[in-house]
Short mmCIF file of N, CA and C in Angstrom, two decimals:
data_model
loop_
_atom_site.label_atom_id
_atom_site.label_comp_id
_atom_site.label_asym_id
_atom_site.label_seq_id
_atom_site.Cartn_x
_atom_site.Cartn_y
_atom_site.Cartn_z
N MET Z 245 108.46 116.33 74.88
CA MET Z 245 109.19 115.08 74.81
C MET Z 245 108.28 113.93 75.24
N SER Z 246 108.26 112.89 74.46
CA SER Z 246 107.42 111.74 74.77
C SER Z 246 108.09 110.80 75.76
N LYS Z 247 107.25 110.18 76.56
CA LYS Z 247 107.69 109.15 77.50
C LYS Z 247 106.97 107.87 77.11
N VAL Z 248 107.46 106.74 77.61
CA VAL Z 248 106.81 105.46 77.36
C VAL Z 248 105.98 105.10 78.58
N PHE Z 249 104.75 104.66 78.32
CA PHE Z 249 103.84 104.25 79.39
C PHE Z 249 103.39 102.82 79.14
N ILE Z 250 103.29 102.05 80.22
CA ILE Z 250 102.76 100.69 80.15
C ILE Z 250 101.28 100.79 80.48
N CYS Z 251 100.45 100.22 79.62
CA CYS Z 251 99.00 100.30 79.78
C CYS Z 251 98.40 98.90 79.74
N ALA Z 252 97.43 98.66 80.60
CA ALA Z 252 96.77 97.35 80.63
C ALA Z 252 95.27 97.52 80.79
N ALA Z 253 94.53 96.62 80.16
CA ALA Z 253 93.08 96.57 80.28
C ALA Z 253 92.73 95.21 80.88
N ILE Z 254 92.12 95.23 82.06
CA ILE Z 254 91.79 93.99 82.76
C ILE Z 254 90.28 93.86 82.85
N PRO Z 255 89.71 92.80 82.24
CA PRO Z 255 88.25 92.64 82.25
C PRO Z 255 87.76 92.18 83.62
N ASP Z 256 86.49 92.49 83.92
CA ASP Z 256 85.91 91.99 85.16
C ASP Z 256 85.52 90.51 85.00
N GLU Z 257 85.15 89.88 86.09
CA GLU Z 257 84.85 88.44 86.08
C GLU Z 257 83.71 88.09 85.13
N GLN Z 258 82.70 88.93 85.06
CA GLN Z 258 81.56 88.67 84.18
C GLN Z 258 81.99 88.66 82.71
N ALA Z 259 82.82 89.61 82.32
CA ALA Z 259 83.31 89.67 80.93
C ALA Z 259 84.17 88.46 80.60
N ILE Z 260 84.93 87.99 81.57
CA ILE Z 260 85.76 86.80 81.36
C ILE Z 260 84.88 85.59 81.15
N LYS Z 261 83.88 85.45 82.02
CA LYS Z 261 83.01 84.27 81.97
C LYS Z 261 82.08 84.28 80.76
N GLU Z 262 81.43 85.39 80.50
CA GLU Z 262 80.41 85.45 79.45
C GLU Z 262 80.97 85.73 78.05
N GLU Z 263 82.00 86.55 77.98
CA GLU Z 263 82.51 86.97 76.68
C GLU Z 263 83.86 86.36 76.33
N GLY Z 264 84.49 85.70 77.30
CA GLY Z 264 85.82 85.14 77.06
C GLY Z 264 86.89 86.22 76.97
N ALA Z 265 86.64 87.36 77.59
CA ALA Z 265 87.58 88.48 77.55
C ALA Z 265 88.87 88.11 78.29
N VAL Z 266 89.97 88.66 77.82
CA VAL Z 266 91.27 88.44 78.46
C VAL Z 266 91.95 89.79 78.70
N ALA Z 267 92.82 89.82 79.68
CA ALA Z 267 93.59 91.03 79.96
C ALA Z 267 94.65 91.21 78.88
N VAL Z 268 94.84 92.44 78.44
CA VAL Z 268 95.86 92.75 77.44
C VAL Z 268 96.65 93.97 77.90
N ALA Z 269 97.86 94.08 77.37
CA ALA Z 269 98.71 95.21 77.72
C ALA Z 269 99.45 95.68 76.48
N THR Z 270 99.90 96.91 76.54
CA THR Z 270 100.71 97.48 75.47
C THR Z 270 101.57 98.58 76.08
N ALA Z 271 102.51 99.06 75.32
CA ALA Z 271 103.30 100.22 75.72
C ALA Z 271 103.09 101.28 74.65
N ILE Z 272 102.86 102.50 75.10
CA ILE Z 272 102.62 103.60 74.16
C ILE Z 272 103.47 104.80 74.54
N GLU Z 273 103.66 105.67 73.58
CA GLU Z 273 104.39 106.91 73.82
C GLU Z 273 103.39 108.05 73.95
N ALA Z 274 103.60 108.88 74.96
CA ALA Z 274 102.73 110.04 75.18
C ALA Z 274 103.50 111.07 76.00
N GLY Z 275 102.98 112.28 76.00
CA GLY Z 275 103.64 113.36 76.72
C GLY Z 275 103.54 113.25 78.23
N ASP Z 276 102.40 112.76 78.72
CA ASP Z 276 102.22 112.58 80.16
C ASP Z 276 101.19 111.47 80.40
N GLU Z 277 100.96 111.14 81.66
CA GLU Z 277 100.08 110.01 81.99
C GLU Z 277 98.64 110.26 81.53
N ARG Z 278 98.16 111.47 81.67
CA ARG Z 278 96.78 111.78 81.26
C ARG Z 278 96.60 111.53 79.76
N ARG Z 279 97.54 111.98 78.97
CA ARG Z 279 97.47 111.75 77.52
C ARG Z 279 97.64 110.26 77.19
N ALA Z 280 98.51 109.58 77.93
CA ALA Z 280 98.71 108.14 77.71
C ALA Z 280 97.41 107.39 77.98
N ARG Z 281 96.73 107.74 79.06
CA ARG Z 281 95.47 107.08 79.41
C ARG Z 281 94.42 107.31 78.31
N ALA Z 282 94.31 108.53 77.83
CA ALA Z 282 93.33 108.84 76.77
C ALA Z 282 93.68 108.10 75.48
N LYS Z 283 94.93 108.13 75.11
CA LYS Z 283 95.38 107.44 73.89
C LYS Z 283 95.15 105.94 74.01
N PHE Z 284 95.42 105.38 75.19
CA PHE Z 284 95.23 103.95 75.41
C PHE Z 284 93.76 103.57 75.29
N HIS Z 285 92.87 104.32 75.91
CA HIS Z 285 91.43 104.03 75.82
C HIS Z 285 90.98 104.02 74.37
N TRP Z 286 91.39 105.02 73.63
CA TRP Z 286 90.99 105.14 72.22
C TRP Z 286 91.53 103.96 71.41
N GLN Z 287 92.83 103.65 71.56
CA GLN Z 287 93.42 102.54 70.81
C GLN Z 287 92.81 101.20 71.20
N PHE Z 288 92.53 101.02 72.48
CA PHE Z 288 91.95 99.77 72.96
C PHE Z 288 90.58 99.54 72.32
N LEU Z 289 89.73 100.55 72.36
CA LEU Z 289 88.38 100.39 71.79
C LEU Z 289 88.42 100.29 70.27
N GLU Z 290 89.40 100.90 69.64
CA GLU Z 290 89.54 100.77 68.20
C GLU Z 290 89.96 99.35 67.82
N HIS Z 291 90.85 98.76 68.60
CA HIS Z 291 91.35 97.42 68.31
C HIS Z 291 90.39 96.34 68.80
N TYR Z 292 89.67 96.59 69.89
CA TYR Z 292 88.73 95.63 70.46
C TYR Z 292 87.34 96.28 70.58
N PRO Z 293 86.64 96.48 69.46
CA PRO Z 293 85.35 97.17 69.51
C PRO Z 293 84.30 96.45 70.36
N ALA Z 294 84.35 95.14 70.46
CA ALA Z 294 83.38 94.40 71.27
C ALA Z 294 83.57 94.67 72.76
N ALA Z 295 84.70 95.21 73.14
CA ALA Z 295 84.98 95.49 74.55
C ALA Z 295 84.10 96.61 75.10
N GLN Z 296 83.43 97.35 74.23
CA GLN Z 296 82.54 98.41 74.69
C GLN Z 296 81.41 97.87 75.55
N ASP Z 297 81.08 96.59 75.35
CA ASP Z 297 79.99 95.97 76.09
C ASP Z 297 80.45 95.32 77.39
N CYS Z 298 81.72 95.41 77.71
CA CYS Z 298 82.28 94.76 78.89
C CYS Z 298 82.88 95.81 79.83
N ALA Z 299 83.04 95.42 81.09
CA ALA Z 299 83.67 96.31 82.07
C ALA Z 299 85.15 95.96 82.18
N TYR Z 300 86.00 96.96 82.03
CA TYR Z 300 87.45 96.78 82.13
C TYR Z 300 88.01 97.76 83.14
N LYS Z 301 89.08 97.35 83.79
CA LYS Z 301 89.85 98.24 84.64
C LYS Z 301 91.09 98.62 83.83
N PHE Z 302 91.33 99.91 83.67
CA PHE Z 302 92.47 100.38 82.90
C PHE Z 302 93.57 100.84 83.84
N LEU Z 303 94.77 100.32 83.63
CA LEU Z 303 95.92 100.66 84.46
C LEU Z 303 97.01 101.26 83.58
N VAL Z 304 97.60 102.35 84.04
CA VAL Z 304 98.64 103.04 83.27
C VAL Z 304 99.75 103.46 84.23
N CYS Z 305 100.98 103.20 83.84
CA CYS Z 305 102.12 103.69 84.62
C CYS Z 305 103.27 104.02 83.68
N GLU Z 306 104.11 104.92 84.12
CA GLU Z 306 105.28 105.29 83.31
C GLU Z 306 106.30 104.17 83.34
N ASP Z 307 106.90 103.90 82.20
CA ASP Z 307 107.95 102.88 82.11
C ASP Z 307 109.17 103.35 82.89
N LYS Z 308 109.74 102.44 83.65
CA LYS Z 308 110.94 102.74 84.44
C LYS Z 308 111.96 101.65 84.22
N PRO Z 309 113.23 101.94 84.40
CA PRO Z 309 114.25 100.89 84.25
C PRO Z 309 113.98 99.74 85.22
N GLY Z 310 114.14 98.53 84.72
CA GLY Z 310 113.95 97.35 85.54
C GLY Z 310 112.54 96.80 85.55
N ILE Z 311 111.58 97.55 85.02
CA ILE Z 311 110.20 97.08 84.95
C ILE Z 311 110.00 96.39 83.61
N PRO Z 312 109.51 95.16 83.60
CA PRO Z 312 109.23 94.52 82.31
C PRO Z 312 108.09 95.26 81.62
N ARG Z 313 108.16 95.34 80.31
CA ARG Z 313 107.06 96.00 79.59
C ARG Z 313 106.79 95.29 78.27
N PRO Z 314 105.55 95.40 77.79
CA PRO Z 314 105.24 94.84 76.48
C PRO Z 314 105.87 95.70 75.38
N ALA Z 315 105.86 95.18 74.17
CA ALA Z 315 106.41 95.93 73.04
C ALA Z 315 105.56 97.17 72.76
N LEU Z 316 106.19 98.18 72.21
CA LEU Z 316 105.48 99.40 71.85
C LEU Z 316 104.42 99.12 70.79
N ASP Z 317 103.25 99.69 70.99
CA ASP Z 317 102.16 99.66 70.00
C ASP Z 317 101.78 98.26 69.51
N SER Z 318 101.85 97.27 70.38
CA SER Z 318 101.35 95.94 70.04
C SER Z 318 100.58 95.41 71.25
N TRP Z 319 99.63 94.55 71.01
CA TRP Z 319 98.77 94.03 72.08
C TRP Z 319 99.31 92.70 72.56
N ASP Z 320 99.49 92.58 73.87
CA ASP Z 320 100.15 91.41 74.45
C ASP Z 320 99.30 90.85 75.59
N ALA Z 321 98.74 89.67 75.40
CA ALA Z 321 97.96 89.00 76.46
C ALA Z 321 98.88 88.25 77.41
N GLU Z 322 100.02 87.80 76.94
CA GLU Z 322 100.95 87.06 77.79
C GLU Z 322 101.56 87.94 78.88
N TYR Z 323 101.74 89.21 78.59
CA TYR Z 323 102.33 90.13 79.57
C TYR Z 323 101.55 90.11 80.88
N MET Z 324 100.22 90.06 80.77
CA MET Z 324 99.39 90.10 81.98
C MET Z 324 99.38 88.76 82.71
N GLN Z 325 99.82 87.70 82.08
CA GLN Z 325 99.96 86.43 82.78
C GLN Z 325 101.29 86.37 83.52
N GLU Z 326 102.27 87.09 83.02
CA GLU Z 326 103.61 87.07 83.60
C GLU Z 326 103.86 88.21 84.59
N ASN Z 327 102.96 89.20 84.61
CA ASN Z 327 103.12 90.38 85.46
C ASN Z 327 101.80 90.71 86.13
N ARG Z 328 101.89 91.44 87.24
CA ARG Z 328 100.68 91.86 87.95
C ARG Z 328 100.86 93.32 88.38
N TRP Z 329 99.74 93.96 88.68
CA TRP Z 329 99.75 95.34 89.13
C TRP Z 329 100.05 95.36 90.62
N ASP Z 330 101.01 96.17 91.02
CA ASP Z 330 101.36 96.33 92.42
C ASP Z 330 100.84 97.69 92.88
N GLU Z 331 99.84 97.69 93.75
CA GLU Z 331 99.22 98.94 94.21
C GLU Z 331 100.23 99.84 94.93
N GLU Z 332 101.10 99.23 95.72
CA GLU Z 332 102.04 100.01 96.52
C GLU Z 332 102.99 100.84 95.66
N SER Z 333 103.54 100.24 94.62
CA SER Z 333 104.48 100.96 93.76
C SER Z 333 103.79 101.59 92.55
N ALA Z 334 102.50 101.30 92.38
CA ALA Z 334 101.72 101.79 91.23
C ALA Z 334 102.41 101.47 89.92
N SER Z 335 102.87 100.21 89.82
CA SER Z 335 103.52 99.75 88.60
C SER Z 335 103.35 98.24 88.47
N PHE Z 336 103.80 97.71 87.35
CA PHE Z 336 103.71 96.28 87.12
C PHE Z 336 104.97 95.59 87.65
N VAL Z 337 104.77 94.42 88.23
CA VAL Z 337 105.89 93.62 88.75
C VAL Z 337 105.70 92.19 88.26
N PRO Z 338 106.80 91.45 88.11
CA PRO Z 338 106.68 90.06 87.67
C PRO Z 338 105.92 89.21 88.69
N VAL Z 339 105.14 88.27 88.19
CA VAL Z 339 104.42 87.34 89.06
C VAL Z 339 105.45 86.37 89.63
N GLU Z 340 105.39 86.17 90.93
CA GLU Z 340 106.31 85.23 91.56
C GLU Z 340 105.80 83.82 91.31
N THR Z 341 106.67 83.01 90.76
CA THR Z 341 106.27 81.64 90.48
C THR Z 341 106.41 80.80 91.74
N GLU Z 342 105.46 79.90 91.91
CA GLU Z 342 105.52 79.00 93.06
C GLU Z 342 106.51 77.89 92.74
N SER Z 343 107.38 77.63 93.68
CA SER Z 343 108.34 76.56 93.45
C SER Z 343 107.69 75.22 93.77
N ASP Z 344 107.95 74.26 92.95
CA ASP Z 344 107.42 72.91 93.12
C ASP Z 344 108.44 72.10 93.91
N PRO Z 345 108.09 71.63 95.11
CA PRO Z 345 109.07 70.88 95.90
C PRO Z 345 109.50 69.58 95.23
N MET Z 346 108.74 69.10 94.27
CA MET Z 346 109.10 67.87 93.57
C MET Z 346 110.01 68.14 92.37
N ASN Z 347 110.18 69.41 92.03
CA ASN Z 347 111.03 69.79 90.91
C ASN Z 347 112.40 70.20 91.47
N VAL Z 348 113.39 69.34 91.31
CA VAL Z 348 114.70 69.56 91.90
C VAL Z 348 115.75 69.63 90.79
N THR Z 349 116.69 70.57 90.94
CA THR Z 349 117.80 70.67 90.00
C THR Z 349 118.86 69.66 90.42
N PHE Z 350 119.15 68.71 89.55
CA PHE Z 350 120.07 67.62 89.84
C PHE Z 350 121.44 68.13 90.28
N ASP Z 351 121.95 69.16 89.60
CA ASP Z 351 123.29 69.68 89.90
C ASP Z 351 123.39 70.30 91.29
N LYS Z 352 122.26 70.68 91.87
CA LYS Z 352 122.28 71.31 93.19
C LYS Z 352 122.19 70.29 94.33
N LEU Z 353 121.99 69.03 93.99
CA LEU Z 353 121.94 67.98 95.01
C LEU Z 353 123.34 67.67 95.52
N ALA Z 354 123.40 67.19 96.76
CA ALA Z 354 124.68 66.76 97.34
C ALA Z 354 125.21 65.58 96.53
N PRO Z 355 126.53 65.44 96.43
CA PRO Z 355 127.12 64.34 95.64
C PRO Z 355 126.60 62.96 96.05
N GLU Z 356 126.37 62.74 97.36
CA GLU Z 356 125.86 61.45 97.81
C GLU Z 356 124.47 61.17 97.23
N VAL Z 357 123.66 62.22 97.20
CA VAL Z 357 122.30 62.07 96.67
C VAL Z 357 122.35 61.86 95.16
N GLN Z 358 123.23 62.58 94.48
CA GLN Z 358 123.37 62.39 93.03
C GLN Z 358 123.76 60.95 92.71
N ASN Z 359 124.67 60.39 93.50
CA ASN Z 359 125.09 59.01 93.28
C ASN Z 359 123.97 58.02 93.55
N ALA Z 360 123.10 58.34 94.49
CA ALA Z 360 122.00 57.44 94.83
C ALA Z 360 120.93 57.44 93.74
N VAL Z 361 120.86 58.52 93.01
CA VAL Z 361 119.84 58.63 91.96
C VAL Z 361 120.34 57.94 90.78
#
């Protein structure tokens, strides 16, 4: 029985600077993590042949309910901007956005403040 695995390839700083490499992710189906990792390496190098000259960190985890994941069998660079690898849980988690103190929701202001604006 196949399971879904989230896979990501993250380039090192030199590859980003010199080659313009970007982190990409995909979701693939495989029997276990070892097979998912092998399948991912093969598909990644087939789709990005120039990546053979760069250093990448490959991350693989089993898809679980509640974890965001990229679409099956498609390459997604945005996924890695919206999610990060969490060493503790060995899975991907959404990036926490920094709140801007100058960005205020008008409806959440006190009525007196709304009237003053």
